[in-house]
Amino acid sequence: MHIEKKYISNPAEFLLKNNVLAEIAFNEIEDSIISMKSVDQEIFIINNSTKNGNGVVPIKEKCYQILEEKYVWYREKPLDYLSEKMGGPIDVYKMFGSNPYFNVGVEFETGNISSAHRSMNKLLLGLHNKELHLAILLMPIRSLSYYLTDRVSNYEEIEPYMPLVSDVPFILIGFDAEGFSPDVPFLAKGNDGMSTRAKHKWKDNFL
Amino acid sequence: MHIEKKYISNPAEFLLKNNVLAEIAFNEIEDSIISMKSVDQEIFIINNSTKNGNGVVPIKEKCYQILEEKYVWYREKPLDYLSEKMGGPIDVYKMFGSNPYFNVGVEFETGNISSAHRSMNKLLLGLHNKELHLAILLMPIRSLSYYLTDRVSNYEEIEPYMPLVSDVPFILIGFDAEGFSPDVPFLAKGNDGMSTRAKHKWKDNFL
């Protein structure tokens, strides 16, 4: 998998150039995307034999697994200002450095476009409350989403709303596969095929 | 029906106090809510015999009908920066005054909480692009939503996100019924029971 499109707000651009912790965080996210490859392949190949044929959750889970196991990110960080009912926790989260911490929140969007707006606003609220110092939203680009779960949102759908995040350190990433073939297995839909490995949940470690 | 809760950002508060067009717009919205009454009653009574028993669309349609017919608002104003696929038009819209116009956009939310985030962001983008000068989001309060369509979002769910709109002229309104009784008819769900009256669509008049 690779990053095909990205939006980096000016404040985020400034951080990437001037804050080594922000640079490390971005590199870890980028590596978690690049490291997703098909079995025994050097690239990620998606089954393109039918529209909406593949699930998107296996991609998210693989990405998060790399962040957790290779880079020690944590899952499900609750925001102080939001209860579980009001937006839920941040998907994956890492505190870089110390005193002060540089906190990065990531959401990998697997829902429809409305859900993407909620993810975006959750990240924005984290930035507003200073619980996050950099926020990153991951989505497939439109041409890839054609082969993923029906109605999953894509980079191009949320991109027109980027003026709303231009004043805060926000990055939108659109990822894409390198290969398309009817001969590779479909990615499982729903939660089928998920491994039962223990997630690195924030609450198990810090609450 | 009446306004039970409201959030008015500081820029919106300033407009309401210093711009007569903003004040008129708000009064028209408020009247469209207050004017919703049960048949032959001076109040709005909702059937409370069962959770999720009533549809929410008839409330929206009644509110919009008052705005259209009494106050000449228009439906479905497209934003210049968004195609139909990317967020769709603003629900109801009115240009007040002239040279310059004072444009007000309203969304009456009838979807789930994710949908409410999308509506909020659509209004915010309209403000950002100067196509709107005041934005208003209407939702039931939580205790009323208990008797409305399952998972319809409510005022209290989106309220924690108001810090994201504090710098722009944004108003969030939470409405409530005055009466609760098992003896009044349920409000129809889906689009059942909608009148077939012609909507005042923006495109039919201005495009």
mmCIF file of C-alpha atoms in Angstrom:
data_model
loop_
_atom_site.group_PDB
_atom_site.id
_atom_site.type_symbol
_atom_site.label_atom_id
_atom_site.label_comp_id
_atom_site.label_asym_id
_atom_site.label_seq_id
_atom_site.Cartn_x
_atom_site.Cartn_y
_atom_site.Cartn_z
ATOM 1 C CA MET A 1 0.000 0.000 0.000
ATOM 2 C CA HIS A 2 1.157 3.547 -0.437
ATOM 3 C CA ILE A 3 0.133 7.134 0.134
ATOM 4 C CA GLU A 4 -1.336 8.421 -3.118
ATOM 5 C CA LYS A 5 -2.793 11.725 -1.970
ATOM 6 C CA LYS A 6 -2.317 13.883 1.076
ATOM 7 C CA TYR A 7 -3.477 17.155 2.540
ATOM 8 C CA ILE A 8 -1.171 18.729 5.106
ATOM 9 C CA SER A 9 -2.401 21.911 6.779
ATOM 10 C CA ASN A 10 0.088 24.756 7.199
ATOM 11 C CA PRO A 11 0.363 24.221 10.973
ATOM 12 C CA ALA A 12 1.015 20.507 10.349
ATOM 13 C CA GLU A 13 3.602 21.353 7.700
ATOM 14 C CA PHE A 14 5.319 23.642 10.186
ATOM 15 C CA LEU A 15 5.412 20.859 12.789
ATOM 16 C CA LEU A 16 6.791 18.312 10.327
ATOM 17 C CA LYS A 17 9.644 20.680 9.504
ATOM 18 C CA ASN A 18 10.379 21.951 12.993
ATOM 19 C CA ASN A 19 9.383 19.262 15.470
ATOM 20 C CA VAL A 20 11.255 15.975 15.268
ATOM 21 C CA LEU A 21 8.506 14.193 17.215
ATOM 22 C CA ALA A 22 5.931 15.194 14.605
ATOM 23 C CA GLU A 23 8.289 13.985 11.885
ATOM 24 C CA ILE A 24 8.750 10.634 13.634
ATOM 25 C CA ALA A 25 4.990 10.256 14.105
ATOM 26 C CA PHE A 26 4.337 10.895 10.429
ATOM 27 C CA ASN A 27 7.074 8.476 9.402
ATOM 28 C CA GLU A 28 5.566 5.760 11.585
ATOM 29 C CA ILE A 29 2.140 6.296 10.020
ATOM 30 C CA GLU A 30 3.637 6.283 6.546
ATOM 31 C CA ASP A 31 5.553 3.087 7.293
ATOM 32 C CA SER A 32 2.406 1.403 8.649
ATOM 33 C CA ILE A 33 0.796 2.048 5.259
ATOM 34 C CA ILE A 34 3.799 1.099 3.126
ATOM 35 C CA SER A 35 4.324 -2.069 5.153
ATOM 36 C CA MET A 36 0.960 -3.460 4.122
ATOM 37 C CA LYS A 37 1.765 -5.943 1.377
ATOM 38 C CA SER A 38 0.041 -8.977 -0.074
ATOM 39 C CA VAL A 39 1.341 -12.360 1.082
ATOM 40 C CA ASP A 40 4.665 -13.172 -0.573
ATOM 41 C CA GLN A 41 4.512 -9.945 -2.558
ATOM 42 C CA GLU A 42 6.412 -6.680 -2.462
ATOM 43 C CA ILE A 43 3.224 -4.745 -3.183
ATOM 44 C CA PHE A 44 -0.401 -4.691 -2.029
ATOM 45 C CA ILE A 45 -2.687 -6.282 -4.592
ATOM 46 C CA ILE A 46 -6.468 -5.968 -4.327
ATOM 47 C CA ASN A 47 -9.030 -8.216 -5.972
ATOM 48 C CA ASN A 48 -10.725 -6.097 -8.640
ATOM 49 C CA SER A 49 -13.049 -8.699 -10.092
ATOM 50 C CA THR A 50 -16.139 -7.004 -8.674
ATOM 51 C CA LYS A 51 -17.247 -3.654 -7.252
ATOM 52 C CA ASN A 52 -17.421 -3.588 -3.429
ATOM 53 C CA GLY A 53 -15.866 -7.046 -3.291
ATOM 54 C CA ASN A 54 -13.418 -6.442 -0.447
ATOM 55 C CA GLY A 55 -13.851 -5.542 3.197
ATOM 56 C CA VAL A 56 -12.005 -2.464 4.451
ATOM 57 C CA VAL A 57 -11.643 -3.516 8.080
ATOM 58 C CA PRO A 58 -8.772 -5.966 7.384
ATOM 59 C CA ILE A 59 -6.757 -3.065 5.951
ATOM 60 C CA LYS A 60 -7.441 -0.956 9.035
ATOM 61 C CA GLU A 61 -6.579 -3.808 11.368
ATOM 62 C CA LYS A 62 -3.318 -4.548 9.574
ATOM 63 C CA CYS A 63 -2.349 -0.870 9.681
ATOM 64 C CA TYR A 64 -3.166 -0.605 13.384
ATOM 65 C CA GLN A 65 -1.353 -3.857 14.125
ATOM 66 C CA ILE A 66 1.839 -2.447 12.636
ATOM 67 C CA LEU A 67 1.421 0.773 14.629
ATOM 68 C CA GLU A 68 0.853 -1.184 17.816
ATOM 69 C CA GLU A 69 3.453 -3.911 17.502
ATOM 70 C CA LYS A 70 6.229 -2.131 15.666
ATOM 71 C CA TYR A 71 5.780 1.385 17.038
ATOM 72 C CA VAL A 72 3.897 0.938 20.350
ATOM 73 C CA TRP A 73 0.833 3.029 19.584
ATOM 74 C CA TYR A 74 -2.260 2.422 21.707
ATOM 75 C CA ARG A 75 -5.888 1.814 20.804
ATOM 76 C CA GLU A 76 -9.001 3.603 21.950
ATOM 77 C CA LYS A 77 -7.710 6.652 23.793
ATOM 78 C CA PRO A 78 -10.716 8.374 25.358
ATOM 79 C CA LEU A 79 -10.863 12.151 25.081
ATOM 80 C CA ASP A 80 -11.356 13.880 28.401
ATOM 81 C CA TYR A 81 -14.205 15.945 27.020
ATOM 82 C CA LEU A 82 -16.168 13.147 25.409
ATOM 83 C CA SER A 83 -17.966 10.264 27.014
ATOM 84 C CA GLU A 84 -18.143 6.924 25.259
ATOM 85 C CA LYS A 85 -21.590 7.837 23.955
ATOM 86 C CA MET A 86 -20.428 11.110 22.483
ATOM 87 C CA GLY A 87 -18.008 10.170 19.764
ATOM 88 C CA GLY A 88 -16.093 7.407 21.457
ATOM 89 C CA PRO A 89 -12.332 7.178 21.901
ATOM 90 C CA ILE A 90 -9.620 8.106 19.398
ATOM 91 C CA ASP A 91 -8.787 5.029 17.286
ATOM 92 C CA VAL A 92 -5.028 4.954 17.787
ATOM 93 C CA TYR A 93 -2.891 7.265 19.821
ATOM 94 C CA LYS A 94 0.700 7.759 20.875
ATOM 95 C CA MET A 95 2.418 10.085 23.290
ATOM 96 C CA PHE A 96 5.818 11.061 21.930
ATOM 97 C CA GLY A 97 8.614 12.482 24.036
ATOM 98 C CA SER A 98 7.920 13.702 27.542
ATOM 99 C CA ASN A 99 7.485 16.859 29.548
ATOM 100 C CA PRO A 100 5.766 18.072 27.517
ATOM 101 C CA TYR A 101 4.334 15.156 25.614
ATOM 102 C CA PHE A 102 3.604 15.429 21.909
ATOM 103 C CA ASN A 103 0.318 13.570 21.445
ATOM 104 C CA VAL A 104 -0.758 12.241 18.067
ATOM 105 C CA GLY A 105 -4.211 10.863 17.274
ATOM 106 C CA VAL A 106 -5.100 8.798 14.217
ATOM 107 C CA GLU A 107 -8.433 7.670 12.809
ATOM 108 C CA PHE A 108 -8.614 5.119 9.995
ATOM 109 C CA GLU A 109 -12.052 5.701 8.512
ATOM 110 C CA THR A 110 -14.013 2.602 7.528
ATOM 111 C CA GLY A 111 -17.541 4.045 7.594
ATOM 112 C CA ASN A 112 -19.589 6.177 5.218
ATOM 113 C CA ILE A 113 -19.026 9.868 4.545
ATOM 114 C CA SER A 114 -21.088 10.967 7.559
ATOM 115 C CA SER A 115 -18.920 8.785 9.763
ATOM 116 C CA ALA A 116 -15.838 10.420 8.257
ATOM 117 C CA HIS A 117 -17.156 13.829 9.317
ATOM 118 C CA ARG A 118 -17.602 12.541 12.851
ATOM 119 C CA SER A 119 -14.046 11.151 12.884
ATOM 120 C CA MET A 120 -12.714 14.447 11.601
ATOM 121 C CA ASN A 121 -14.608 16.432 14.245
ATOM 122 C CA LYS A 122 -13.486 14.089 17.000
ATOM 123 C CA LEU A 123 -9.870 14.701 16.014
ATOM 124 C CA LEU A 124 -10.534 18.445 15.777
ATOM 125 C CA LEU A 125 -12.009 18.487 19.263
ATOM 126 C CA GLY A 126 -8.913 16.678 20.537
ATOM 127 C CA LEU A 127 -6.753 19.381 18.952
ATOM 128 C CA HIS A 128 -8.987 22.132 20.294
ATOM 129 C CA ASN A 129 -8.730 20.744 23.824
ATOM 130 C CA LYS A 130 -4.943 20.350 23.496
ATOM 131 C CA GLU A 131 -5.239 16.627 24.132
ATOM 132 C CA LEU A 132 -3.827 16.112 20.652
ATOM 133 C CA HIS A 133 -1.007 18.070 19.053
ATOM 134 C CA LEU A 134 -1.259 16.466 15.627
ATOM 135 C CA ALA A 135 -4.228 14.654 14.067
ATOM 136 C CA ILE A 136 -4.180 12.293 11.092
ATOM 137 C CA LEU A 137 -7.145 10.862 9.178
ATOM 138 C CA LEU A 138 -6.563 7.848 6.912
ATOM 139 C CA MET A 139 -8.892 6.955 4.047
ATOM 140 C CA PRO A 140 -8.760 5.044 0.769
ATOM 141 C CA ILE A 141 -8.762 7.119 -2.398
ATOM 142 C CA ARG A 142 -11.915 6.915 -4.496
ATOM 143 C CA SER A 143 -10.594 4.500 -7.140
ATOM 144 C CA LEU A 144 -9.571 2.027 -4.431
ATOM 145 C CA SER A 145 -12.822 2.449 -2.471
ATOM 146 C CA TYR A 146 -14.669 1.213 -5.565
ATOM 147 C CA TYR A 147 -13.431 -2.272 -4.697
ATOM 148 C CA LEU A 148 -14.055 -1.914 -0.945
ATOM 149 C CA THR A 149 -17.174 -2.163 1.220
ATOM 150 C CA ASP A 150 -20.172 -0.378 -0.287
ATOM 151 C CA ARG A 151 -20.415 3.312 0.650
ATOM 152 C CA VAL A 152 -17.088 3.426 2.475
ATOM 153 C CA SER A 153 -15.989 7.033 2.335
ATOM 154 C CA ASN A 154 -12.936 8.132 0.396
ATOM 155 C CA TYR A 155 -10.294 10.857 0.339
ATOM 156 C CA GLU A 156 -11.931 12.838 -2.446
ATOM 157 C CA GLU A 157 -15.257 13.061 -0.591
ATOM 158 C CA ILE A 158 -13.809 14.703 2.516
ATOM 159 C CA GLU A 159 -11.145 16.757 0.735
ATOM 160 C CA PRO A 160 -13.520 19.696 -0.023
ATOM 161 C CA TYR A 161 -13.883 20.156 3.754
ATOM 162 C CA MET A 162 -10.172 20.659 4.370
ATOM 163 C CA PRO A 163 -10.610 24.460 4.584
ATOM 164 C CA LEU A 164 -12.245 23.707 7.960
ATOM 165 C CA VAL A 165 -8.981 22.261 9.314
ATOM 166 C CA SER A 166 -6.495 24.608 7.689
ATOM 167 C CA ASP A 167 -5.703 26.443 10.939
ATOM 168 C CA VAL A 168 -4.876 23.371 13.018
ATOM 169 C CA PRO A 169 -2.241 20.621 12.657
ATOM 170 C CA PHE A 170 -4.279 18.180 10.600
ATOM 171 C CA ILE A 171 -3.199 15.677 7.957
ATOM 172 C CA LEU A 172 -5.498 13.780 5.604
ATOM 173 C CA ILE A 173 -3.975 10.740 3.927
ATOM 174 C CA GLY A 174 -5.406 8.902 0.927
ATOM 175 C CA PHE A 175 -3.918 5.466 0.425
ATOM 176 C CA ASP A 176 -4.050 3.168 -2.588
ATOM 177 C CA ALA A 177 -3.006 -0.337 -3.568
ATOM 178 C CA GLU A 178 -0.206 -0.944 -6.076
ATOM 179 C CA GLY A 179 -1.769 -3.901 -7.851
ATOM 180 C CA PHE A 180 -5.234 -4.919 -9.013
ATOM 181 C CA SER A 181 -5.959 -8.498 -9.978
ATOM 182 C CA PRO A 182 -8.904 -10.902 -10.047
ATOM 183 C CA ASP A 183 -6.589 -13.696 -8.884
ATOM 184 C CA VAL A 184 -5.837 -12.634 -5.296
ATOM 185 C CA PRO A 185 -8.215 -13.507 -2.415
ATOM 186 C CA PHE A 186 -10.893 -10.996 -1.409
ATOM 187 C CA LEU A 187 -10.364 -9.141 1.872
ATOM 188 C CA ALA A 188 -12.932 -10.376 4.399
ATOM 189 C CA LYS A 189 -15.933 -8.182 5.123
ATOM 190 C CA GLY A 190 -17.317 -7.331 8.534
ATOM 191 C CA ASN A 191 -15.123 -8.607 11.325
ATOM 192 C CA ASP A 192 -14.656 -12.013 9.683
ATOM 193 C CA GLY A 193 -11.109 -13.163 9.536
ATOM 194 C CA MET A 194 -9.905 -10.809 12.244
ATOM 195 C CA SER A 195 -7.239 -12.324 14.406
ATOM 196 C CA THR A 196 -8.033 -12.555 18.067
ATOM 197 C CA ARG A 197 -4.709 -11.033 19.115
ATOM 198 C CA ALA A 198 -4.882 -8.725 22.094
ATOM 199 C CA LYS A 199 -5.141 -5.066 21.181
ATOM 200 C CA HIS A 200 -2.915 -2.553 22.914
ATOM 201 C CA LYS A 201 -5.782 -0.743 24.532
ATOM 202 C CA TRP A 202 -5.129 2.552 26.212
ATOM 203 C CA LYS A 203 -7.293 1.717 29.217
ATOM 204 C CA ASP A 204 -5.420 -1.520 29.914
ATOM 205 C CA ASN A 205 -2.184 0.389 30.248
ATOM 206 C CA PHE A 206 -2.941 3.840 31.541
ATOM 207 C CA LEU A 207 -6.335 3.906 33.262
ATOM 208 C CA MET B 1 -43.083 22.961 19.998
ATOM 209 C CA HIS B 2 -40.574 25.242 21.629
ATOM 210 C CA ILE B 3 -36.869 25.907 21.903
ATOM 211 C CA GLU B 4 -35.673 24.206 25.075
ATOM 212 C CA LYS B 5 -31.911 24.557 24.662
ATOM 213 C CA LYS B 6 -29.700 26.699 22.499
ATOM 214 C CA TYR B 7 -26.062 27.385 21.847
ATOM 215 C CA ILE B 8 -25.249 30.748 20.289
ATOM 216 C CA SER B 9 -21.614 31.399 19.395
ATOM 217 C CA ASN B 10 -20.181 34.799 20.256
ATOM 218 C CA PRO B 11 -20.094 35.926 16.601
ATOM 219 C CA ALA B 12 -23.753 34.837 16.248
ATOM 220 C CA GLU B 13 -24.659 36.685 19.452
ATOM 221 C CA PHE B 14 -22.985 39.797 18.071
ATOM 222 C CA LEU B 15 -24.992 39.519 14.849
ATOM 223 C CA LEU B 16 -28.278 39.023 16.682
ATOM 224 C CA LYS B 17 -27.635 42.224 18.638
ATOM 225 C CA ASN B 18 -26.229 44.363 15.834
ATOM 226 C CA ASN B 19 -27.706 43.135 12.582
ATOM 227 C CA VAL B 20 -31.451 43.426 12.177
ATOM 228 C CA LEU B 21 -31.432 40.882 9.340
ATOM 229 C CA ALA B 22 -29.865 38.276 11.620
ATOM 230 C CA GLU B 23 -32.464 39.075 14.264
ATOM 231 C CA ILE B 24 -35.292 38.674 11.743
ATOM 232 C CA ALA B 25 -33.847 35.375 10.513
ATOM 233 C CA PHE B 26 -33.646 33.999 14.042
ATOM 234 C CA ASN B 27 -37.182 35.169 14.823
ATOM 235 C CA GLU B 28 -38.479 33.396 11.717
ATOM 236 C CA ILE B 29 -36.749 30.167 12.715
ATOM 237 C CA GLU B 30 -38.051 30.473 16.259
ATOM 238 C CA ASP B 31 -41.578 31.105 14.992
ATOM 239 C CA SER B 32 -41.398 28.087 12.668
ATOM 240 C CA ILE B 33 -40.709 25.965 15.758
ATOM 241 C CA ILE B 34 -43.261 27.605 18.041
ATOM 242 C CA SER B 35 -45.925 27.417 15.323
ATOM 243 C CA MET B 36 -45.806 23.614 15.304
ATOM 244 C CA LYS B 37 -48.838 22.557 17.320
ATOM 245 C CA SER B 38 -50.968 19.450 17.515
ATOM 246 C CA VAL B 39 -54.319 19.596 15.706
ATOM 247 C CA ASP B 40 -56.813 21.718 17.646
ATOM 248 C CA GLN B 41 -54.271 22.286 20.404
ATOM 249 C CA GLU B 42 -52.239 25.242 21.569
ATOM 250 C CA ILE B 43 -49.236 23.007 22.225
ATOM 251 C CA PHE B 44 -47.372 20.193 20.497
ATOM 252 C CA ILE B 45 -48.190 16.832 22.043
ATOM 253 C CA ILE B 46 -46.166 13.742 21.202
ATOM 254 C CA ASN B 47 -47.256 10.146 21.644
ATOM 255 C CA ASN B 48 -45.109 8.729 24.445
ATOM 256 C CA SER B 49 -46.599 5.260 24.660
ATOM 257 C CA THR B 50 -43.471 3.635 23.251
ATOM 258 C CA LYS B 51 -39.791 4.386 22.664
ATOM 259 C CA ASN B 52 -38.973 5.349 19.041
ATOM 260 C CA GLY B 53 -42.684 5.379 18.211
ATOM 261 C CA ASN B 54 -42.755 8.584 16.159
ATOM 262 C CA GLY B 55 -41.132 9.593 12.905
ATOM 263 C CA VAL B 56 -39.064 12.775 12.937
ATOM 264 C CA VAL B 57 -39.486 13.712 9.269
ATOM 265 C CA PRO B 58 -43.039 15.069 9.736
ATOM 266 C CA ILE B 59 -41.659 17.547 12.284
ATOM 267 C CA LYS B 60 -38.960 18.663 9.859
ATOM 268 C CA GLU B 61 -41.420 18.964 7.009
ATOM 269 C CA LYS B 62 -43.863 21.015 9.083
ATOM 270 C CA CYS B 63 -41.071 23.328 10.198
ATOM 271 C CA TYR B 64 -39.813 23.785 6.635
ATOM 272 C CA GLN B 65 -43.346 24.293 5.346
ATOM 273 C CA ILE B 66 -43.800 27.223 7.723
ATOM 274 C CA LEU B 67 -40.455 28.694 6.674
ATOM 275 C CA GLU B 68 -41.344 28.326 3.014
ATOM 276 C CA GLU B 69 -44.947 29.433 3.016
ATOM 277 C CA LYS B 70 -44.972 32.035 5.754
ATOM 278 C CA TYR B 71 -41.461 33.416 5.367
ATOM 279 C CA VAL B 72 -40.404 32.535 1.790
ATOM 280 C CA TRP B 73 -37.319 30.458 2.549
ATOM 281 C CA TYR B 74 -36.099 28.125 -0.181
ATOM 282 C CA ARG B 75 -35.153 24.451 -0.150
ATOM 283 C CA GLU B 76 -31.978 22.773 -1.288
ATOM 284 C CA LYS B 77 -29.557 25.621 -1.932
ATOM 285 C CA PRO B 78 -26.413 24.122 -3.455
ATOM 286 C CA LEU B 79 -23.091 25.392 -2.154
ATOM 287 C CA ASP B 80 -20.760 26.583 -4.875
ATOM 288 C CA TYR B 81 -17.912 24.518 -3.480
ATOM 289 C CA LEU B 82 -19.764 21.223 -3.138
ATOM 290 C CA SER B 83 -21.187 18.973 -5.778
ATOM 291 C CA GLU B 84 -24.330 17.006 -5.078
ATOM 292 C CA LYS B 85 -22.220 13.991 -4.211
ATOM 293 C CA MET B 86 -20.136 15.880 -1.712
ATOM 294 C CA GLY B 87 -22.524 16.847 1.031
ATOM 295 C CA GLY B 88 -25.522 17.901 -1.003
ATOM 296 C CA PRO B 89 -27.338 21.241 -0.822
ATOM 297 C CA ILE B 90 -28.212 23.266 2.279
ATOM 298 C CA ASP B 91 -31.651 22.188 3.555
ATOM 299 C CA VAL B 92 -33.323 25.597 3.727
ATOM 300 C CA TYR B 93 -31.915 28.957 2.867
ATOM 301 C CA LYS B 94 -32.897 32.568 2.663
ATOM 302 C CA MET B 95 -31.211 35.687 1.348
ATOM 303 C CA PHE B 96 -32.134 38.647 3.518
ATOM 304 C CA GLY B 97 -31.772 42.246 2.439
ATOM 305 C CA SER B 98 -29.753 43.114 -0.613
ATOM 306 C CA ASN B 99 -26.465 44.559 -1.711
ATOM 307 C CA PRO B 100 -24.985 42.938 0.237
ATOM 308 C CA TYR B 101 -27.226 40.013 0.942
ATOM 309 C CA PHE B 102 -27.299 38.418 4.375
ATOM 310 C CA ASN B 103 -27.536 34.693 3.699
ATOM 311 C CA VAL B 104 -28.813 32.265 6.301
ATOM 312 C CA GLY B 105 -28.610 28.476 6.040
ATOM 313 C CA VAL B 106 -30.563 26.021 8.169
ATOM 314 C CA GLU B 107 -30.306 22.263 8.576
ATOM 315 C CA PHE B 108 -32.948 20.297 10.467
ATOM 316 C CA GLU B 109 -31.164 17.102 11.411
ATOM 317 C CA THR B 110 -33.146 13.879 11.112
ATOM 318 C CA GLY B 111 -30.278 11.393 10.820
ATOM 319 C CA ASN B 112 -27.920 9.751 13.291
ATOM 320 C CA ILE B 113 -25.077 11.505 15.077
ATOM 321 C CA SER B 114 -22.651 10.993 12.185
ATOM 322 C CA SER B 115 -25.148 12.650 9.872
ATOM 323 C CA ALA B 116 -25.373 15.572 12.316
ATOM 324 C CA HIS B 117 -21.606 16.047 12.050
ATOM 325 C CA ARG B 118 -21.905 16.162 8.280
ATOM 326 C CA SER B 119 -24.711 18.736 8.474
ATOM 327 C CA MET B 120 -22.654 20.839 10.874
ATOM 328 C CA ASN B 121 -19.605 20.710 8.612
ATOM 329 C CA LYS B 122 -21.666 21.556 5.539
ATOM 330 C CA LEU B 123 -22.930 24.680 7.291
ATOM 331 C CA LEU B 124 -19.394 25.493 8.465
ATOM 332 C CA LEU B 125 -18.085 25.217 4.929
ATOM 333 C CA GLY B 126 -20.821 27.586 3.767
ATOM 334 C CA LEU B 127 -19.720 30.090 6.419
ATOM 335 C CA HIS B 128 -16.055 29.583 5.526
ATOM 336 C CA ASN B 129 -16.763 30.271 1.861
ATOM 337 C CA LYS B 130 -18.871 33.341 2.716
ATOM 338 C CA GLU B 131 -21.889 31.797 1.011
ATOM 339 C CA LEU B 132 -23.590 31.841 4.410
ATOM 340 C CA HIS B 133 -23.426 34.625 6.986
ATOM 341 C CA LEU B 134 -25.325 32.783 9.708
ATOM 342 C CA ALA B 135 -25.856 29.025 10.137
ATOM 343 C CA ILE B 136 -28.467 27.299 12.273
ATOM 344 C CA LEU B 137 -28.723 23.599 13.129
ATOM 345 C CA LEU B 138 -32.027 22.273 14.524
ATOM 346 C CA MET B 139 -32.269 19.068 16.544
ATOM 347 C CA PRO B 140 -34.596 17.500 19.113
ATOM 348 C CA ILE B 141 -33.344 17.417 22.687
ATOM 349 C CA ARG B 142 -32.469 13.971 24.036
ATOM 350 C CA SER B 143 -35.637 13.437 26.073
ATOM 351 C CA LEU B 144 -37.799 14.121 22.999
ATOM 352 C CA SER B 145 -35.611 12.007 20.697
ATOM 353 C CA TYR B 146 -36.398 9.020 22.921
ATOM 354 C CA TYR B 147 -39.851 8.994 21.339
ATOM 355 C CA LEU B 148 -38.591 9.650 17.800
ATOM 356 C CA THR B 149 -37.011 7.450 15.122
ATOM 357 C CA ASP B 150 -34.366 5.097 16.508
ATOM 358 C CA ARG B 151 -30.880 6.606 16.642
ATOM 359 C CA VAL B 152 -31.948 10.073 15.539
ATOM 360 C CA SER B 153 -29.313 12.409 16.904
ATOM 361 C CA ASN B 154 -30.064 14.953 19.593
ATOM 362 C CA TYR B 155 -28.885 18.324 20.889
ATOM 363 C CA GLU B 156 -26.912 16.871 23.778
ATOM 364 C CA GLU B 157 -24.897 14.591 21.486
ATOM 365 C CA ILE B 158 -23.549 17.393 19.299
ATOM 366 C CA GLU B 159 -23.275 20.016 22.048
ATOM 367 C CA PRO B 160 -19.764 18.871 23.157
ATOM 368 C CA TYR B 161 -18.548 19.811 19.678
ATOM 369 C CA MET B 162 -19.662 23.432 19.894
ATOM 370 C CA PRO B 163 -16.101 24.590 20.713
ATOM 371 C CA LEU B 164 -15.409 23.837 17.023
ATOM 372 C CA VAL B 165 -17.904 26.499 15.918
ATOM 373 C CA SER B 166 -17.253 29.150 18.568
ATOM 374 C CA ASP B 167 -15.429 31.484 16.169
ATOM 375 C CA VAL B 168 -18.119 31.589 13.489
ATOM 376 C CA PRO B 169 -21.774 32.715 13.513
ATOM 377 C CA PHE B 170 -23.355 29.382 14.398
ATOM 378 C CA ILE B 171 -26.508 28.583 16.368
ATOM 379 C CA LEU B 172 -27.547 25.159 17.635
ATOM 380 C CA ILE B 173 -31.193 24.813 18.619
ATOM 381 C CA GLY B 174 -32.690 21.984 20.660
ATOM 382 C CA PHE B 175 -36.467 21.798 20.434
ATOM 383 C CA ASP B 176 -38.945 19.921 22.596
ATOM 384 C CA ALA B 177 -42.656 19.176 22.717
ATOM 385 C CA GLU B 178 -44.881 20.668 25.398
ATOM 386 C CA GLY B 179 -47.084 17.654 25.960
ATOM 387 C CA PHE B 180 -46.630 13.891 26.133
ATOM 388 C CA SER B 181 -49.603 11.583 25.888
ATOM 389 C CA PRO B 182 -50.384 8.039 24.725
ATOM 390 C CA ASP B 183 -53.656 9.301 23.266
ATOM 391 C CA VAL B 184 -52.434 11.393 20.317
ATOM 392 C CA PRO B 185 -51.624 9.786 16.939
ATOM 393 C CA PHE B 186 -48.050 8.724 16.217
ATOM 394 C CA LEU B 187 -46.090 10.843 13.736
ATOM 395 C CA ALA B 188 -45.551 8.839 10.551
ATOM 396 C CA LYS B 189 -42.150 7.282 9.965
ATOM 397 C CA GLY B 190 -40.163 7.390 6.741
ATOM 398 C CA ASN B 191 -41.797 9.601 4.177
ATOM 399 C CA ASP B 192 -45.269 8.205 4.820
ATOM 400 C CA GLY B 193 -47.902 10.815 5.275
ATOM 401 C CA MET B 194 -45.911 13.575 3.610
ATOM 402 C CA SER B 195 -48.031 15.927 1.650
ATOM 403 C CA THR B 196 -47.288 16.189 -2.023
ATOM 404 C CA ARG B 197 -47.231 19.988 -1.981
ATOM 405 C CA ALA B 198 -44.587 21.560 -4.162
ATOM 406 C CA LYS B 199 -41.450 22.530 -2.316
ATOM 407 C CA HIS B 200 -39.933 25.951 -2.842
ATOM 408 C CA LYS B 201 -36.776 24.612 -4.370
ATOM 409 C CA TRP B 202 -33.879 26.968 -4.902
ATOM 410 C CA LYS B 203 -33.085 25.607 -8.344
ATOM 411 C CA ASP B 204 -36.624 26.166 -9.584
ATOM 412 C CA ASN B 205 -36.370 29.838 -8.788
ATOM 413 C CA PHE B 206 -32.779 30.888 -9.142
ATOM 414 C CA LEU B 207 -30.865 28.448 -11.325
#
